[in-house]
Short mmCIF file of C-alpha atoms in Angstrom, two decimals:
data_model
loop_
_atom_site.label_atom_id
_atom_site.label_comp_id
_atom_site.label_asym_id
_atom_site.label_seq_id
_atom_site.Cartn_x
_atom_site.Cartn_y
_atom_site.Cartn_z
CA MET A 8 -41.02 -19.06 -33.69
CA ASP A 9 -43.02 -17.67 -36.61
CA PHE A 10 -43.95 -14.00 -36.25
CA THR A 11 -45.61 -13.82 -39.68
CA PHE A 12 -49.11 -12.44 -39.44
CA GLN A 13 -51.91 -14.51 -40.92
CA GLU A 14 -53.69 -13.30 -44.04
CA ASP A 15 -56.94 -12.50 -42.22
CA GLN A 16 -55.01 -10.35 -39.72
CA THR A 17 -53.31 -8.30 -42.42
CA LEU A 18 -56.58 -7.98 -44.35
CA LEU A 19 -58.30 -6.63 -41.23
CA ALA A 20 -55.47 -4.15 -40.72
CA ASP A 21 -55.78 -3.05 -44.36
CA THR A 22 -59.52 -2.53 -43.90
CA VAL A 23 -58.96 -0.43 -40.78
CA ARG A 24 -56.27 1.57 -42.59
CA ARG A 25 -58.63 2.42 -45.45
CA PHE A 26 -61.34 3.42 -42.99
CA MET A 27 -59.04 5.73 -41.07
CA VAL A 28 -57.59 7.31 -44.21
CA ASN A 29 -61.13 8.36 -45.11
CA GLU A 30 -62.52 9.19 -41.67
CA VAL A 31 -59.64 10.24 -39.39
CA SER A 32 -57.79 13.25 -40.76
CA PRO A 33 -55.57 15.89 -39.13
CA GLU A 34 -58.36 18.37 -39.87
CA LEU A 35 -60.82 16.29 -37.83
CA ILE A 36 -58.32 16.04 -34.97
CA ARG A 37 -57.87 19.82 -34.92
CA GLU A 38 -61.64 20.32 -34.98
CA LEU A 39 -62.15 17.94 -32.05
CA TRP A 40 -59.52 19.80 -30.04
CA SER A 41 -61.85 22.80 -30.09
CA ARG A 42 -64.95 20.86 -28.95
CA PRO A 43 -65.77 20.72 -25.23
CA SER A 44 -66.12 16.93 -25.34
CA GLY A 45 -63.12 16.43 -27.62
CA ARG A 46 -64.88 13.45 -29.15
CA SER A 47 -67.04 12.65 -32.17
CA PRO A 48 -70.17 10.51 -31.61
CA ASP A 49 -70.33 9.89 -35.36
CA LEU A 50 -66.80 8.51 -35.41
CA TRP A 51 -67.56 6.19 -32.49
CA ARG A 52 -70.72 4.98 -34.24
CA GLN A 53 -68.68 4.20 -37.35
CA LEU A 54 -66.10 2.30 -35.31
CA ALA A 55 -68.91 0.22 -33.83
CA GLU A 56 -70.44 -0.40 -37.26
CA GLN A 57 -67.05 -1.67 -38.45
CA GLY A 58 -67.12 -4.17 -35.57
CA LEU A 59 -63.98 -2.70 -34.00
CA THR A 60 -65.52 -2.06 -30.58
CA GLY A 61 -66.24 -5.78 -30.18
CA LEU A 62 -62.96 -7.31 -31.30
CA SER A 63 -61.96 -8.52 -27.81
CA VAL A 64 -65.48 -9.42 -26.69
CA PRO A 65 -66.27 -13.16 -26.67
CA ALA A 66 -68.60 -14.34 -29.43
CA GLU A 67 -71.34 -15.30 -26.96
CA HIS A 68 -71.61 -11.61 -26.02
CA GLY A 69 -71.80 -10.34 -29.59
CA GLY A 70 -68.11 -9.79 -30.24
CA MET A 71 -65.47 -11.37 -32.44
CA GLY A 72 -63.37 -13.02 -29.72
CA MET A 73 -60.06 -11.90 -31.21
CA GLY A 74 -56.78 -11.68 -29.32
CA ASP A 75 -53.80 -9.49 -28.60
CA VAL A 76 -51.90 -10.38 -31.78
CA ASP A 77 -54.92 -9.33 -33.84
CA TRP A 78 -55.08 -6.03 -31.96
CA VAL A 79 -51.43 -5.05 -32.29
CA LEU A 80 -51.64 -4.23 -36.00
CA LEU A 81 -54.84 -2.24 -35.47
CA ALA A 82 -53.24 -0.30 -32.63
CA GLN A 83 -50.44 0.71 -34.98
CA GLU A 84 -53.03 2.13 -37.37
CA CYS A 85 -54.67 4.00 -34.47
CA GLY A 86 -51.30 5.56 -33.74
CA TYR A 87 -50.43 6.30 -37.35
CA HIS A 88 -53.69 8.17 -37.90
CA GLY A 89 -53.93 9.64 -34.38
CA LEU A 90 -57.36 8.16 -33.69
CA PRO A 91 -59.12 10.60 -31.31
CA ALA A 92 -61.30 7.97 -29.61
CA PRO A 93 -60.84 5.60 -26.63
CA LEU A 94 -61.07 2.48 -28.78
CA LEU A 95 -58.00 0.73 -27.36
CA GLU A 96 -58.63 1.65 -23.73
CA SER A 97 -62.28 0.56 -23.77
CA SER A 98 -62.46 -2.20 -26.36
CA TRP A 99 -59.09 -3.87 -25.83
CA VAL A 100 -57.81 -3.14 -22.32
CA ALA A 101 -61.07 -2.83 -20.35
CA ALA A 102 -62.86 -5.47 -22.42
CA GLY A 103 -59.98 -7.86 -21.85
CA LEU A 104 -60.18 -7.31 -18.10
CA LEU A 105 -63.94 -7.89 -18.05
CA ALA A 106 -63.69 -10.99 -20.23
CA ALA A 107 -61.27 -12.50 -17.69
CA LEU A 108 -63.88 -12.26 -14.91
CA PRO A 109 -66.26 -15.08 -14.00
CA PRO A 110 -69.73 -14.59 -15.56
CA ASN A 111 -72.01 -12.19 -13.72
CA ASP A 112 -74.74 -9.75 -14.73
CA THR A 113 -72.61 -6.60 -14.59
CA ARG A 114 -69.77 -8.16 -16.56
CA ASP A 115 -72.07 -9.74 -19.18
CA ARG A 116 -74.09 -6.56 -19.77
CA ALA A 117 -70.91 -4.53 -20.07
CA LEU A 118 -69.41 -6.89 -22.65
CA VAL A 119 -72.58 -6.78 -24.75
CA GLY A 120 -72.57 -2.97 -24.58
CA ILE A 121 -68.90 -2.75 -25.52
CA ALA A 122 -69.47 -5.05 -28.50
CA ASP A 123 -72.30 -2.99 -29.99
CA GLY A 124 -70.67 0.34 -29.13
CA SER A 125 -73.41 1.50 -26.76
CA LEU A 126 -71.17 1.35 -23.69
CA ARG A 127 -67.67 2.67 -23.03
CA VAL A 128 -65.49 1.65 -20.12
CA ALA A 129 -62.60 3.60 -18.58
CA LEU A 130 -59.93 2.13 -16.36
CA GLY A 131 -57.93 3.62 -13.51
CA HIS A 132 -54.67 1.97 -12.45
CA ALA A 133 -52.03 2.69 -9.83
CA TYR A 134 -49.43 3.11 -12.61
CA SER A 135 -51.86 5.30 -14.61
CA PRO A 136 -53.76 7.24 -11.93
CA LEU A 137 -55.18 9.76 -14.42
CA VAL A 138 -58.12 8.05 -16.09
CA ALA A 139 -58.37 8.59 -19.85
CA ASP A 140 -61.83 9.45 -21.23
CA ALA A 141 -63.55 8.99 -17.88
CA ASP A 142 -66.06 11.66 -18.92
CA GLN A 143 -67.16 9.56 -21.90
CA ALA A 144 -67.39 6.28 -19.96
CA HIS A 145 -70.53 4.64 -18.68
CA LEU A 146 -68.49 2.49 -16.28
CA VAL A 147 -65.15 3.24 -14.61
CA LEU A 148 -63.14 0.26 -13.38
CA LEU A 149 -61.25 1.13 -10.19
CA GLU A 150 -59.34 -0.77 -7.53
CA GLN A 151 -59.53 -0.17 -3.79
CA GLY A 152 -58.44 -2.35 -0.90
CA GLY A 153 -57.45 -5.15 -3.23
CA ARG A 154 -60.94 -5.33 -4.75
CA LEU A 155 -62.16 -4.30 -8.20
CA PHE A 156 -65.18 -2.06 -8.63
CA ALA A 157 -67.22 -1.19 -11.73
CA MET A 158 -68.48 2.27 -10.81
CA PRO A 159 -71.30 3.86 -12.83
CA SER A 160 -70.41 7.27 -14.19
CA ASN A 161 -72.97 8.97 -11.92
CA ARG A 162 -71.21 7.59 -8.81
CA VAL A 163 -67.83 9.23 -9.43
CA ALA A 164 -66.64 12.85 -9.40
CA LEU A 165 -64.26 13.88 -12.18
CA THR A 166 -61.73 16.69 -12.39
CA ALA A 167 -60.18 17.40 -15.79
CA GLN A 168 -56.38 17.53 -15.99
CA GLU A 169 -54.29 19.22 -18.66
CA SER A 170 -52.41 17.03 -21.13
CA VAL A 171 -49.70 17.95 -23.59
CA ASP A 172 -51.88 16.12 -26.13
CA PRO A 173 -55.34 17.72 -26.42
CA SER A 174 -56.63 14.44 -27.87
CA ARG A 175 -55.79 12.61 -24.64
CA ARG A 176 -58.48 13.63 -22.15
CA LEU A 177 -57.39 12.84 -18.59
CA PHE A 178 -59.27 13.01 -15.30
CA THR A 179 -58.73 12.45 -11.61
CA VAL A 180 -61.53 10.40 -10.09
CA GLU A 181 -62.99 10.78 -6.61
CA TRP A 182 -65.26 7.98 -5.45
CA GLU A 183 -66.46 5.92 -2.53
CA SER A 184 -66.37 2.13 -2.70
CA GLU A 185 -69.88 0.69 -2.55
CA PRO A 186 -70.20 -3.07 -2.05
CA GLN A 187 -72.87 -3.51 -4.73
CA TYR A 188 -70.42 -2.38 -7.40
CA CYS A 189 -67.64 -4.81 -6.48
CA ILE A 190 -67.01 -7.25 -9.35
CA ALA A 191 -63.89 -9.05 -8.10
CA GLU A 192 -62.53 -9.71 -4.62
CA GLN A 193 -58.98 -10.29 -5.86
CA ALA A 194 -58.08 -7.41 -8.15
CA ALA A 195 -54.27 -7.67 -8.24
CA PRO A 196 -53.85 -10.26 -11.04
CA LEU A 197 -56.58 -8.63 -13.11
CA MET A 198 -55.06 -5.18 -12.78
CA GLU A 199 -51.60 -6.46 -13.64
CA GLN A 200 -52.97 -8.03 -16.81
CA ALA A 201 -54.80 -4.83 -17.68
CA PHE A 202 -51.63 -2.81 -17.08
CA LEU A 203 -49.68 -5.04 -19.47
CA LEU A 204 -52.39 -4.70 -22.12
CA GLY A 205 -52.39 -0.92 -21.68
CA ALA A 206 -48.60 -0.73 -22.01
CA LEU A 207 -48.68 -2.99 -25.07
CA ALA A 208 -51.41 -0.85 -26.65
CA ALA A 209 -49.35 2.28 -26.01
CA GLY A 210 -46.26 0.65 -27.50
CA ALA A 211 -48.10 -0.38 -30.65
CA GLN A 212 -49.53 3.13 -31.03
CA LEU A 213 -46.04 4.58 -30.63
CA LEU A 214 -44.87 2.42 -33.54
CA GLY A 215 -47.60 3.92 -35.71
CA LEU A 216 -46.77 7.43 -34.55
CA ALA A 217 -43.07 6.92 -35.30
CA GLN A 218 -43.88 5.75 -38.82
CA ARG A 219 -46.24 8.70 -39.39
CA MET A 220 -43.66 11.25 -38.28
CA LEU A 221 -40.99 9.59 -40.41
CA ASP A 222 -43.30 9.73 -43.44
CA LEU A 223 -44.11 13.39 -42.79
CA ALA A 224 -40.39 14.20 -42.51
CA ILE A 225 -39.57 12.39 -45.74
CA ASP A 226 -42.34 14.20 -47.61
CA TYR A 227 -41.36 17.59 -46.20
CA SER A 228 -37.67 17.05 -46.95
CA ALA A 229 -38.55 16.78 -50.62
CA GLU A 230 -40.56 20.03 -50.54
CA ARG A 231 -38.45 22.31 -48.34
CA LYS A 232 -35.53 23.93 -50.12
CA GLN A 233 -32.33 25.60 -48.96
CA PHE A 234 -29.75 27.10 -51.28
CA GLY A 235 -31.89 26.02 -54.21
CA LYS A 236 -31.96 22.31 -53.31
CA PRO A 237 -34.41 20.13 -51.35
CA VAL A 238 -33.13 19.68 -47.79
CA GLY A 239 -33.59 15.95 -48.21
CA SER A 240 -30.63 15.93 -50.57
CA TYR A 241 -28.24 16.85 -47.75
CA GLN A 242 -26.37 13.92 -46.25
CA ALA A 243 -26.87 14.99 -42.63
CA LEU A 244 -30.67 14.87 -42.92
CA LYS A 245 -30.52 11.56 -44.75
CA HIS A 246 -28.58 10.11 -41.83
CA GLN A 247 -31.11 11.44 -39.32
CA LEU A 248 -34.04 9.87 -41.16
CA ALA A 249 -32.11 6.63 -41.63
CA ASP A 250 -31.48 6.52 -37.87
CA VAL A 251 -35.24 6.70 -37.29
CA ALA A 252 -35.94 3.97 -39.84
CA VAL A 253 -33.39 1.65 -38.20
CA LYS A 254 -34.70 2.34 -34.70
CA LEU A 255 -38.24 1.66 -35.88
CA GLU A 256 -37.25 -1.54 -37.66
CA PHE A 257 -35.69 -2.90 -34.46
CA ALA A 258 -38.64 -1.85 -32.28
CA ARG A 259 -41.36 -3.40 -34.43
CA PRO A 260 -40.52 -7.10 -33.81
CA VAL A 261 -40.11 -6.39 -30.09
CA VAL A 262 -43.71 -5.17 -29.93
CA TYR A 263 -44.93 -8.14 -31.97
CA ARG A 264 -43.05 -10.51 -29.65
CA ALA A 265 -44.76 -8.93 -26.66
CA ALA A 266 -48.18 -9.37 -28.26
CA HIS A 267 -47.39 -13.04 -28.93
CA ALA A 268 -46.26 -13.49 -25.30
CA MET A 269 -49.46 -11.92 -23.98
CA ALA A 270 -51.68 -13.96 -26.30
CA HIS A 271 -50.04 -17.22 -25.22
CA GLY A 272 -49.64 -16.43 -21.53
CA ALA A 273 -45.85 -16.67 -21.58
CA ASP A 274 -44.07 -16.61 -18.23
CA ALA A 275 -41.93 -13.65 -19.34
CA ALA A 276 -44.83 -11.70 -20.86
CA ALA A 277 -44.37 -8.79 -18.44
CA ALA A 278 -40.70 -8.40 -19.40
CA HIS A 279 -41.55 -8.57 -23.10
CA VAL A 280 -44.22 -5.87 -22.70
CA SER A 281 -41.83 -3.58 -20.81
CA HIS A 282 -39.20 -4.11 -23.49
CA ALA A 283 -41.79 -3.29 -26.16
CA LYS A 284 -42.92 -0.08 -24.44
CA VAL A 285 -39.34 1.14 -24.02
CA ALA A 286 -38.25 0.25 -27.57
CA ALA A 287 -41.33 1.78 -29.20
CA ALA A 288 -41.10 4.95 -27.10
CA GLU A 289 -37.44 5.43 -27.99
CA ALA A 290 -38.21 5.01 -31.70
CA ALA A 291 -41.11 7.48 -31.56
CA LEU A 292 -39.19 10.07 -29.55
CA LEU A 293 -36.27 9.87 -31.98
CA ALA A 294 -38.73 10.22 -34.88
CA ALA A 295 -40.23 13.32 -33.24
CA ARG A 296 -36.84 14.92 -32.63
CA ASN A 297 -35.42 14.22 -36.09
CA ALA A 298 -38.65 15.10 -37.89
CA MET A 299 -38.54 18.45 -36.12
CA GLN A 300 -34.99 18.95 -37.41
CA VAL A 301 -36.29 18.43 -40.94
CA HIS A 302 -39.25 20.79 -40.47
CA GLY A 303 -37.40 23.47 -38.53
CA ALA A 304 -39.47 25.76 -36.32
CA MET A 305 -42.45 25.26 -38.66
CA GLY A 306 -42.93 21.83 -37.08
CA TYR A 307 -44.30 23.42 -33.89
CA THR A 308 -46.95 25.49 -35.65
CA TRP A 309 -50.66 24.72 -35.71
CA GLU A 310 -50.80 24.48 -39.50
CA VAL A 311 -48.21 21.68 -39.77
CA ASP A 312 -49.46 18.17 -39.02
CA LEU A 313 -46.24 17.08 -37.31
CA GLN A 314 -47.14 18.85 -34.06
CA ILE A 315 -50.24 16.67 -33.70
CA PHE A 316 -48.30 13.42 -33.69
CA MET A 317 -45.43 14.79 -31.61
CA LYS A 318 -47.86 15.69 -28.83
CA MET A 319 -49.44 12.24 -28.97
CA THR A 320 -45.97 10.69 -28.71
CA TRP A 321 -45.02 12.72 -25.64
CA ALA A 322 -48.30 11.81 -23.92
CA LEU A 323 -48.10 8.09 -24.67
CA ASP A 324 -44.48 7.92 -23.57
CA ALA A 325 -45.68 8.67 -20.02
CA ALA A 326 -48.89 6.62 -20.23
CA TRP A 327 -49.16 3.12 -18.74
CA GLY A 328 -45.88 3.37 -16.91
CA GLU A 329 -42.99 5.71 -17.60
CA ARG A 330 -39.80 4.38 -19.14
CA SER A 331 -38.07 4.28 -15.74
CA LEU A 332 -40.70 1.82 -14.48
CA HIS A 333 -40.45 -0.44 -17.50
CA LEU A 334 -36.66 -0.32 -17.49
CA ALA A 335 -36.68 -1.36 -13.83
CA ARG A 336 -38.97 -4.29 -14.63
CA LEU A 337 -36.79 -5.31 -17.55
CA ARG A 338 -33.62 -4.99 -15.46
CA ALA A 339 -35.08 -7.21 -12.73
CA HIS A 340 -35.93 -9.87 -15.31
CA VAL A 341 -32.54 -9.85 -17.01
CA LEU A 342 -30.53 -9.83 -13.77
CA ALA A 343 -32.53 -12.54 -12.02
CA PRO A 344 -30.33 -15.54 -11.07
CA ASP A 345 -32.57 -17.96 -12.98
CA ALA A 346 -33.18 -15.69 -16.01
CA ALA A 347 -33.86 -17.69 -19.16
CA LEU A 348 -31.59 -15.82 -21.55
CA GLY A 349 -29.68 -16.61 -24.73
CA PRO A 350 -30.60 -18.32 -28.00
CA GLY A 351 -31.36 -21.61 -26.26
CA SER A 352 -34.26 -19.93 -24.46
CA THR A 353 -35.42 -17.95 -27.48
CA PHE A 354 -35.49 -20.60 -30.17
CA GLU A 355 -36.85 -24.11 -29.92
CA GLU A 356 -34.68 -26.92 -31.21
CA GLN A 357 -36.07 -28.79 -34.19
CA GLU A 358 -35.49 -32.54 -34.38
#
């Protein structure tokens, strides 16, 4: 199996990286934390102008019709730069759910709006009951009684909930199911697919966050001095940073494998996604802990950028299923009597 990304995929990721270097800075993130909305309309407009809001939308609805493997590199960049916008939730997860529905007026209008950036969609799920960015959404997708509803924002009541990450705006949603807003009678398979996309998106972001915190720690270890020498010259800190690099290197292909499984509808896609979420979360949490060791108590302060990405890591670790849930799913897959395990199930024989 070839996990090499195609040239157009890496070029798109490079373009997104350059955009975010210029437009998404720690200073902007801090500024948005102090705004009541916590969001920047200008940043969202720029994302739409770059075509990023329509990546998952089929071409007939004004999008680019790209898939999960294309998204996974972009999600890493969103994590690395701490993008304070619901791009992944609305334009990957929710758009993917809507695109899987049979054509209807509500679904088609929503996809066109997502593609041009004029409409944002939030999603509530049993495994993620707090709805991210529900206050910014025009539609909120919710399940009740086995049916899926696309509720307009003026038909739901929102209550803000505190998050360890001020960039992650969470809400409880109170609503009454109204038949005219039902868009699918059988919601279970759609919600499972959306849950897997959400967990994959969180895992890819955690990869980016881990790399960002590792880079910050490396840079700071060259600047901070003790006993007249940079702390990065001490063997103990070198080992800590090396541990993060190794953990990250092993987590990255696991996330890519999960994206490939989702894109190709593999039977074990759910297990691959759970593995990816767990591996990426462990790498990011280790990066946060060891980067804090390098920074010392300064790492918790407002002025140091590390605290921004640590908070995002802690929030995403619990988003779209906690590690205990994903470990249970992975355990059930591995211990199943008919589990397809071993190299014979991983690699195809070549004649």
